[in-house]
Coordinates of C-alpha atoms and ligand atoms in Angstrom, one line a residue:
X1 CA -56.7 -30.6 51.0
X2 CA -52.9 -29.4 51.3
X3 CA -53.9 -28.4 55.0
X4 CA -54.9 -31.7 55.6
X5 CA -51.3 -33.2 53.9
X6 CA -48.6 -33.2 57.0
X7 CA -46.1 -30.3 56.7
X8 CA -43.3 -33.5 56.7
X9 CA -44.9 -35.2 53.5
X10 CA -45.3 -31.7 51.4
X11 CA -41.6 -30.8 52.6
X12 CA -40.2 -33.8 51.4
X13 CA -42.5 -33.6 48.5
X14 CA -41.5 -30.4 47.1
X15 CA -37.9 -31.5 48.5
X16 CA -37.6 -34.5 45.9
X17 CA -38.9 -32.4 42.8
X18 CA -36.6 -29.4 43.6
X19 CA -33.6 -32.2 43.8
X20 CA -34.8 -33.7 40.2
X21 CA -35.7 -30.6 38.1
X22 CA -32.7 -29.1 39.3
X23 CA -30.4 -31.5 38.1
X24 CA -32.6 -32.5 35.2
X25 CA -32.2 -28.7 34.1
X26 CA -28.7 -28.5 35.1
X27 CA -27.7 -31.1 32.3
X28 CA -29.6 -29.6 30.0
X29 CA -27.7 -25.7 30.4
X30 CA -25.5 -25.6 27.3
X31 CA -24.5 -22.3 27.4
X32 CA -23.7 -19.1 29.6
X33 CA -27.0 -17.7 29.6
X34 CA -29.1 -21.0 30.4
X35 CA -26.5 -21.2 32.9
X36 CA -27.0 -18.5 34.5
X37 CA -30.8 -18.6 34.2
X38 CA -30.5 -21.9 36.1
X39 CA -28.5 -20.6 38.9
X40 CA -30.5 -17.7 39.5
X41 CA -33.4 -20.3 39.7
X42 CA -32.1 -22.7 41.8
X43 CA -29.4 -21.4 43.4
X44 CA -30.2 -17.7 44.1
X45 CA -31.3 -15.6 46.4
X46 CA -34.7 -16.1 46.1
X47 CA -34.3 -19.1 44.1
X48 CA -35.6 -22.3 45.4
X49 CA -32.8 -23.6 47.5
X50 CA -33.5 -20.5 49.9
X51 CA -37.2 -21.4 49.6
X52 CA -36.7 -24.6 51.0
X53 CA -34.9 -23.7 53.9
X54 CA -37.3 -21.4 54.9
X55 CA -40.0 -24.2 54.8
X56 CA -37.4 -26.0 57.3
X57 CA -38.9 -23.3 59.5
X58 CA -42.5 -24.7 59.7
X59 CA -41.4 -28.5 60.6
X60 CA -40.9 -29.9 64.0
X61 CA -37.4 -29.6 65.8
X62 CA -37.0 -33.6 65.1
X63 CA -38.5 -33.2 62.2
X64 CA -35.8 -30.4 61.3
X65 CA -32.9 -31.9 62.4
X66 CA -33.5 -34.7 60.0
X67 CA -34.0 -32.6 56.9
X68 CA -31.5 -29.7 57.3
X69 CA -28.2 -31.5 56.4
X70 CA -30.1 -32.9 53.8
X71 CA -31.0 -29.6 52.5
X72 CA -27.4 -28.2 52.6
X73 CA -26.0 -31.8 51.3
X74 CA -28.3 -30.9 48.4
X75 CA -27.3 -27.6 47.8
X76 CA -23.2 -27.7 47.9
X77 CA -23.8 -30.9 45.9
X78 CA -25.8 -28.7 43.4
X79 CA -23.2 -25.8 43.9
X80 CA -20.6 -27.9 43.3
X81 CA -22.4 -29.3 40.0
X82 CA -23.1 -26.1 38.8
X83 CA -19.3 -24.8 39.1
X84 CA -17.9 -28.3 37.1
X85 CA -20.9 -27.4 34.1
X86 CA -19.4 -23.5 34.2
X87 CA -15.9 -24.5 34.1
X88 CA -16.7 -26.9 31.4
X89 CA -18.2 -24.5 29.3
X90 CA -15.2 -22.0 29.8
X91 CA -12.9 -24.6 28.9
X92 CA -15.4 -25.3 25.7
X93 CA -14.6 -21.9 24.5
X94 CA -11.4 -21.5 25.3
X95 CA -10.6 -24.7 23.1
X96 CA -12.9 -22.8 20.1
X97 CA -10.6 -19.5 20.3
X98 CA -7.0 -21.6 20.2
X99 CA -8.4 -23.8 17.4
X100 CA -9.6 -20.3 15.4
X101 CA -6.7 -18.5 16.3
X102 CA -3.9 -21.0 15.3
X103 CA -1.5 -19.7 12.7
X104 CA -0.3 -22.6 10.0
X105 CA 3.8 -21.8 9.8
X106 CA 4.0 -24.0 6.9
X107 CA 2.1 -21.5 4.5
X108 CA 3.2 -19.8 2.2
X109 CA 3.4 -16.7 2.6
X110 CA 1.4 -14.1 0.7
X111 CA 3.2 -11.8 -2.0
X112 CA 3.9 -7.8 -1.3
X113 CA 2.3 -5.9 -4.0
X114 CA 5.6 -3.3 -4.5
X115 CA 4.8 0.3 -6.0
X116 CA 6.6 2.1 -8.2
X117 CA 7.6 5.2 -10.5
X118 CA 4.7 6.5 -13.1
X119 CA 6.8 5.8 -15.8
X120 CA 6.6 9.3 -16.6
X121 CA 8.3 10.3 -13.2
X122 CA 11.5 8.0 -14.4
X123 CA 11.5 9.6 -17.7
X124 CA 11.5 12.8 -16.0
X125 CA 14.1 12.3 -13.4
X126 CA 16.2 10.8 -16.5
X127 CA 15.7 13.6 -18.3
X128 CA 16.5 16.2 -15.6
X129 CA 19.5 13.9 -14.6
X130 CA 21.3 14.4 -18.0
X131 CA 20.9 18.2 -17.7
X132 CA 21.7 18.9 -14.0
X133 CA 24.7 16.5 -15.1
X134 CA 25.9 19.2 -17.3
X135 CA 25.6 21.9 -14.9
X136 CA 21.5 23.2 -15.0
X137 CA 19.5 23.9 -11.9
X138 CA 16.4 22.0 -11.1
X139 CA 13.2 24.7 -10.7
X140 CA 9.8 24.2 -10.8
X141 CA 6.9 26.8 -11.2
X142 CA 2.9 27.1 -10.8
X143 CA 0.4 25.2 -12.8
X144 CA -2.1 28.3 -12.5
X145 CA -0.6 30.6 -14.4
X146 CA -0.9 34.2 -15.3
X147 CA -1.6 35.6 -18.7
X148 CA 1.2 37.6 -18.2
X149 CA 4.0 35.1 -17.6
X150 CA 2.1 32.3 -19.7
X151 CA 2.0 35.3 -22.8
X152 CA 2.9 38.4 -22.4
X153 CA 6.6 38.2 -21.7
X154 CA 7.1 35.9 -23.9
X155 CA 6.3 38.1 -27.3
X156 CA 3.0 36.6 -27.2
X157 CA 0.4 40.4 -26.8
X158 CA -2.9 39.5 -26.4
X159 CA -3.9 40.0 -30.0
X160 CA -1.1 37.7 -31.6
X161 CA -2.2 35.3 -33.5
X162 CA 0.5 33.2 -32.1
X163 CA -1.9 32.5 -29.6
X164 CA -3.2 29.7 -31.6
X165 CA -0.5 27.8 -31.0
X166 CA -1.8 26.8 -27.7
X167 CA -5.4 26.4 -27.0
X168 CA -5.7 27.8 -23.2
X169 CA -7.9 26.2 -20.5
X170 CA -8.5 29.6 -19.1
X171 CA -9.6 29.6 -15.5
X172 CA -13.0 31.1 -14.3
X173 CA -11.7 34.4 -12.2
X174 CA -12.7 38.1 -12.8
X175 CA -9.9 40.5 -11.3
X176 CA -11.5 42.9 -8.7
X177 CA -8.6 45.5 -10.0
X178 CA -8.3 48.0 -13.0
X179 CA -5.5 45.8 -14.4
X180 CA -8.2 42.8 -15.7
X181 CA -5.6 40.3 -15.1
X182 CA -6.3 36.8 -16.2
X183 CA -5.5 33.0 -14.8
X184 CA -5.1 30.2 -16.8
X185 CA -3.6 26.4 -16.7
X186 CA 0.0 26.6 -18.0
X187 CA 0.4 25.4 -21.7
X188 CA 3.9 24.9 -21.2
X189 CA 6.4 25.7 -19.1
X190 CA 8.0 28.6 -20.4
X191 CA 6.4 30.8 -18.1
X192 CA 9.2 30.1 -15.9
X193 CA 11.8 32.0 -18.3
X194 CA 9.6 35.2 -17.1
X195 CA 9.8 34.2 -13.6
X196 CA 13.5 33.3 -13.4
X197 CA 15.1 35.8 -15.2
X198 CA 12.8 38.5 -13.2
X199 CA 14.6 37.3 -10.2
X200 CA 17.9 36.2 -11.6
X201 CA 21.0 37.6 -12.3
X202 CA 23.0 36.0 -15.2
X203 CA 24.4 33.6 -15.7
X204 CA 21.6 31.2 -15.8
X205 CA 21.2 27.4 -16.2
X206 CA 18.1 25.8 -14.7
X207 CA 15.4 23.0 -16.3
X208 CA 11.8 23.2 -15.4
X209 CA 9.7 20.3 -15.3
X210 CA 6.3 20.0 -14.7
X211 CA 2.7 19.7 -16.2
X212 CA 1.0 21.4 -18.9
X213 CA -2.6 21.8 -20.0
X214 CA -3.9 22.1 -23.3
X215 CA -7.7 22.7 -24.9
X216 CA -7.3 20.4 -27.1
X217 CA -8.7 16.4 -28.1
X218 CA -6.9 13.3 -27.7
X219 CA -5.2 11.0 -30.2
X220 CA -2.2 8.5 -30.4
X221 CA 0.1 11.6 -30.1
X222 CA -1.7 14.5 -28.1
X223 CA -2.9 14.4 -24.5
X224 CA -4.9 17.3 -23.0
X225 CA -2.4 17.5 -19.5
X226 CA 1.3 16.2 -20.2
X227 CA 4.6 16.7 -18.9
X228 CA 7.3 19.4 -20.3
X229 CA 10.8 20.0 -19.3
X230 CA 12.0 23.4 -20.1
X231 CA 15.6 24.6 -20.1
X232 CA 17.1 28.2 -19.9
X233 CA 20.4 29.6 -20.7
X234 CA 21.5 33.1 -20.6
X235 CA 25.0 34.0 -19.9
X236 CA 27.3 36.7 -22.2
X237 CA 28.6 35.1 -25.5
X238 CA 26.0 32.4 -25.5
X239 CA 25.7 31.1 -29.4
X240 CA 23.6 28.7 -31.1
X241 CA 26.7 26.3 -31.6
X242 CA 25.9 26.3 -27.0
X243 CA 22.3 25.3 -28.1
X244 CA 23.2 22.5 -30.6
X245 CA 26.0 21.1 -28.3
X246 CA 24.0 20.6 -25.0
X247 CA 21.1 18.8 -27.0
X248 CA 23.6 16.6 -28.9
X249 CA 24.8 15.9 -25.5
X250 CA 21.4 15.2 -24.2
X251 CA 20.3 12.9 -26.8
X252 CA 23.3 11.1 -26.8
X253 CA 22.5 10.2 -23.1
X254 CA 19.0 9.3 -23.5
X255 CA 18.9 7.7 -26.8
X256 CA 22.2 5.8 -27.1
X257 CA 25.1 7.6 -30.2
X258 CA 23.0 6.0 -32.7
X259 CA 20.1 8.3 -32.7
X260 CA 20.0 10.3 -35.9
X261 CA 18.8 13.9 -34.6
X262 CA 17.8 16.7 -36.6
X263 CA 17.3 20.4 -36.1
X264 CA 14.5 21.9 -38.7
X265 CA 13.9 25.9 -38.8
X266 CA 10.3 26.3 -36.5
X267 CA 8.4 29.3 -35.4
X268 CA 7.8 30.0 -31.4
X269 CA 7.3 34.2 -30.5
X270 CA 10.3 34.0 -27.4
X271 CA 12.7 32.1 -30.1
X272 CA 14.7 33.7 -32.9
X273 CA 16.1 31.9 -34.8
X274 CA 13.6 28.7 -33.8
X275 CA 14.2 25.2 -34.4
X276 CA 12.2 21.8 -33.9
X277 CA 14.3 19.2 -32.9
X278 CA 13.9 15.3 -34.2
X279 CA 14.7 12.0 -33.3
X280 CA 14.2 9.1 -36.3
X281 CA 11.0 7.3 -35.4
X282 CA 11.5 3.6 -33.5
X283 CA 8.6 2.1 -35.6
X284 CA 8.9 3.0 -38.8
X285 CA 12.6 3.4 -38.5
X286 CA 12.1 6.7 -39.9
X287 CA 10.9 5.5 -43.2
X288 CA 7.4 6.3 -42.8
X289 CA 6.1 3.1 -43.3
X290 CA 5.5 0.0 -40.8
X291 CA 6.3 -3.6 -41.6
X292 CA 2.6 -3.6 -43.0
X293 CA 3.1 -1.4 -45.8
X294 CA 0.8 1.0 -44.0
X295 CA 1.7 4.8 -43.3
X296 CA 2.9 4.9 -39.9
X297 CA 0.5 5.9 -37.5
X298 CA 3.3 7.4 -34.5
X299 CA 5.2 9.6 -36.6
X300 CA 2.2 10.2 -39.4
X301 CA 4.5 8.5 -41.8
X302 CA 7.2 11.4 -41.4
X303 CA 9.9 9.0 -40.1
X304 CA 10.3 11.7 -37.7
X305 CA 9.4 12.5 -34.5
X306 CA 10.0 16.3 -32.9
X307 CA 11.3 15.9 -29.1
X308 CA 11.0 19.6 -28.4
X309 CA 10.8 22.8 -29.8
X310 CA 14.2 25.2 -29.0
X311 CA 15.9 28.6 -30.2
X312 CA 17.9 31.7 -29.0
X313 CA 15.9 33.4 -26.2
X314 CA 14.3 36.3 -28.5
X315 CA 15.7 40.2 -27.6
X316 CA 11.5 41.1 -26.8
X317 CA 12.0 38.6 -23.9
X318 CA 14.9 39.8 -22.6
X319 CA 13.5 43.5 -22.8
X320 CA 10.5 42.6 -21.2
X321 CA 12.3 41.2 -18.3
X322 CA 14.9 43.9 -18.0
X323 CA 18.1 42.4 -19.6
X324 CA 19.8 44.3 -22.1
X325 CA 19.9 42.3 -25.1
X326 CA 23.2 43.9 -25.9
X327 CA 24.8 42.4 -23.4
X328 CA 23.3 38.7 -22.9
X329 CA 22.4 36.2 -25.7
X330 CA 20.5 32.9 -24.7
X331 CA 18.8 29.6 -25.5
X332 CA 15.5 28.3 -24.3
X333 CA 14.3 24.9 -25.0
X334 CA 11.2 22.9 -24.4
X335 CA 10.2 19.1 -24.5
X336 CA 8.1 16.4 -23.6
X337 CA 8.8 13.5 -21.7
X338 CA 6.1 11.3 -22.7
X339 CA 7.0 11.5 -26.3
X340 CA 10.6 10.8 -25.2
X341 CA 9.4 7.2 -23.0
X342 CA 7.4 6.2 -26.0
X343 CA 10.7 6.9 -28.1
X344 CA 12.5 4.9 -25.4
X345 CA 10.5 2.3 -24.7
X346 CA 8.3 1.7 -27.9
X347 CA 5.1 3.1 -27.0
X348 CA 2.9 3.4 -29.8
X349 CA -0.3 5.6 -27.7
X350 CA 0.2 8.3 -25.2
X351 CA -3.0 7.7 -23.5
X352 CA -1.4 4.9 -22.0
X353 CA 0.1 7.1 -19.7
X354 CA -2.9 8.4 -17.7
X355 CA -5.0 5.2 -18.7
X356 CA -4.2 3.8 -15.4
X357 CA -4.0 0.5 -16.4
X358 CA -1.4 -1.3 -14.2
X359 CA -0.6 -3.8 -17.0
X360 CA 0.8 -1.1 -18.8
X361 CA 2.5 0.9 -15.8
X362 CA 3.9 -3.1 -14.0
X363 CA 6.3 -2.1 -17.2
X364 CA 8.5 0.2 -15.5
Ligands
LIG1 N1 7.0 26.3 -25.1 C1 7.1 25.7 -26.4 C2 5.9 24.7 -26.6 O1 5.3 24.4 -25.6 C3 8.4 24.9 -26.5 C4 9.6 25.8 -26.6 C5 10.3 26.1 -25.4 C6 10.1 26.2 -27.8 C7 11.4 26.9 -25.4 C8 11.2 27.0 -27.8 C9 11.9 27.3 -26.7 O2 5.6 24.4 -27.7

């Protein structure tokens, strides 16, 4: 049959539904890709544009001369349709990004969470302010420690039943050498009087803060890690009045003149004499009893509270470290900071320290 149709009636034919579908489709192209799927269609190289030239080949000259504009009118009107739909669409999405993108002046604007100082830090920069004020060195030592610095040195042989006094994480480490040294997690921080005065020439004034570990469980007053601040003091014709009068000093700058203090006769191996010192207890008052009638449950209803433990640097110490106790006298003194914040600022539970709750730490 198609042989039979003229080549003029199936060219203009095919002509007339290229023409609709084509703009039919092109209306319909809502996005890039359909776009693109159209123009490849229509418009490409082998799309049916193209196709319908090449059909101009089979028609008469007359025949040809009549249809060829029409063909190209056709095509540069579809071109020209297909570039208005593409710049429409571009348009479309540039409108999308500005109206995403656009930044309200008039909010507010949001709040900076600030940080701040553990507590704890403040209390010990405080604490180490007061001393360096009167003259003491800042040093700071390792948290592993050796037996020997942790121990020995201080009058503390392995065998001493001293040794009670502080329940030792001990780290897991066998010495490869005859000497069977051992490691451990500091229990305090008197291990640095070893380590100074090894080095050190009198005179000597330094504080050491830093942590401590200890075996031991938790309650209101006891933590397992905590803070200490140690001191050190060893000149000539150092006396225990030297002692008394720096930690006056130091409690009058922490806790205000009011402060009763008290000094109480205490046993530590690298001390003699030892002394525990006090400072009345801020919930009780130091009575011992809270507003409730109930025992106090800070101070164990002793209306005191010790700060630190202190003393005259014992003659075994100096010995072991190569001073001639003839010739230097000392004092040593040890403390901790958390108990000194909770004085300060009324805190009734040293877990709260290491709790991490920021309700508690936003405090400080
Ligand atoms: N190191 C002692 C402790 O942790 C405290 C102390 C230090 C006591 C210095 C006397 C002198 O308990």
């Amino acid at each position: 049959m198609t042989s039979q149709l003229s080549p003029d009636i199936a060219f203009m034919t095919r002509f007339r539904s290229v023409n609709d579908n084509a703009e039919a489709e092109l209306n319909r192209a809502r996005d890039t890709a359909s776009l693109e799927a159209w123009r490849i269609k229509y418009l490409g190289r082998r799309g049916q544009l193209s196709e319908l030239t090449q059909q101009l080949g089979k028609l008469t000259l007359d025949q040809r001369r009549d249809w060829g504009p029409l063909v190209n009118n056709v095509k540069s009107t579809l071109e020209a349709k297909f570039a208005a739909a593409q710049n429409a669409l571009e348009r479309q999405a540039a409108d999308a990004k500005l109206a995403s993108d656009q930044l309200d002046v008039t909010l507010p604007g949001r709040p900076v969470t600030l940080g701040r100082l553990h507590p704890v830090t403040q209390m010990v920069r405080e604490i180490c302010a007061a001393f360096t004020s009167m003259g003491f060195d800042v040093v700071e030592g390792p948290e592993v420690e050796w037996e020997r610095y942790n121990f020995d040195l201080l009058n503390i042989p392995r065998d001493h039943p001293a040794r009670d006094m502080w329940d030792t994480l001990w780290i897991d480490w066998t010495d490869p050498t005859p000497e069977g040294r051992r490691m451990l997690l500091r229990t305090h921080t008197s291990p640095m009087q070893g380590r100074i005065m090894e080095k050190a020439k009198p005179p000597i004034r330094v504080i050491v803060p830093g942590k401590v570990f200890r075996h031991e469980a938790t309650d209101a007053r006891h933590e397992w890690h905590f803070y200490q601040v140690e001191g050190l003091a060893v000149d000539k014709d150092i006396t225990f009045a030297d002692l008394k009068g720096t930690l006056y000093e130091f409690a009058r700058r922490i806790f205000g003149a009011d402060r009763r203090i008290r000094f109480r006769c205490d046993y530590f191996p690298f001390v003699e004499p030892g002394v525990d010192v006090s400072v009345d207890c801020f919930i009780c008052k130091g009575t011992g009893v809270m507003s409730n009638g109930h025992g106090c449950r800070v101070c164990s209803a002793t209306g005191w509270l010790e700060i630190m433990g202190a003393g005259m640097v014992h003659p075994n110490v100096f010995k072991a470290v190569g001073y001639d106790p003839e010739e230097y006298t000392g004092f040593a003194f040890g403390m901790g900071p958390e108990r000194i914040a909770m004085l300060k600022y009324g805190i009734d539970d040293i877990r709260h320290f290491y709790a991490n709750d920021v309700r508690f730490l936003r405090q400080f």
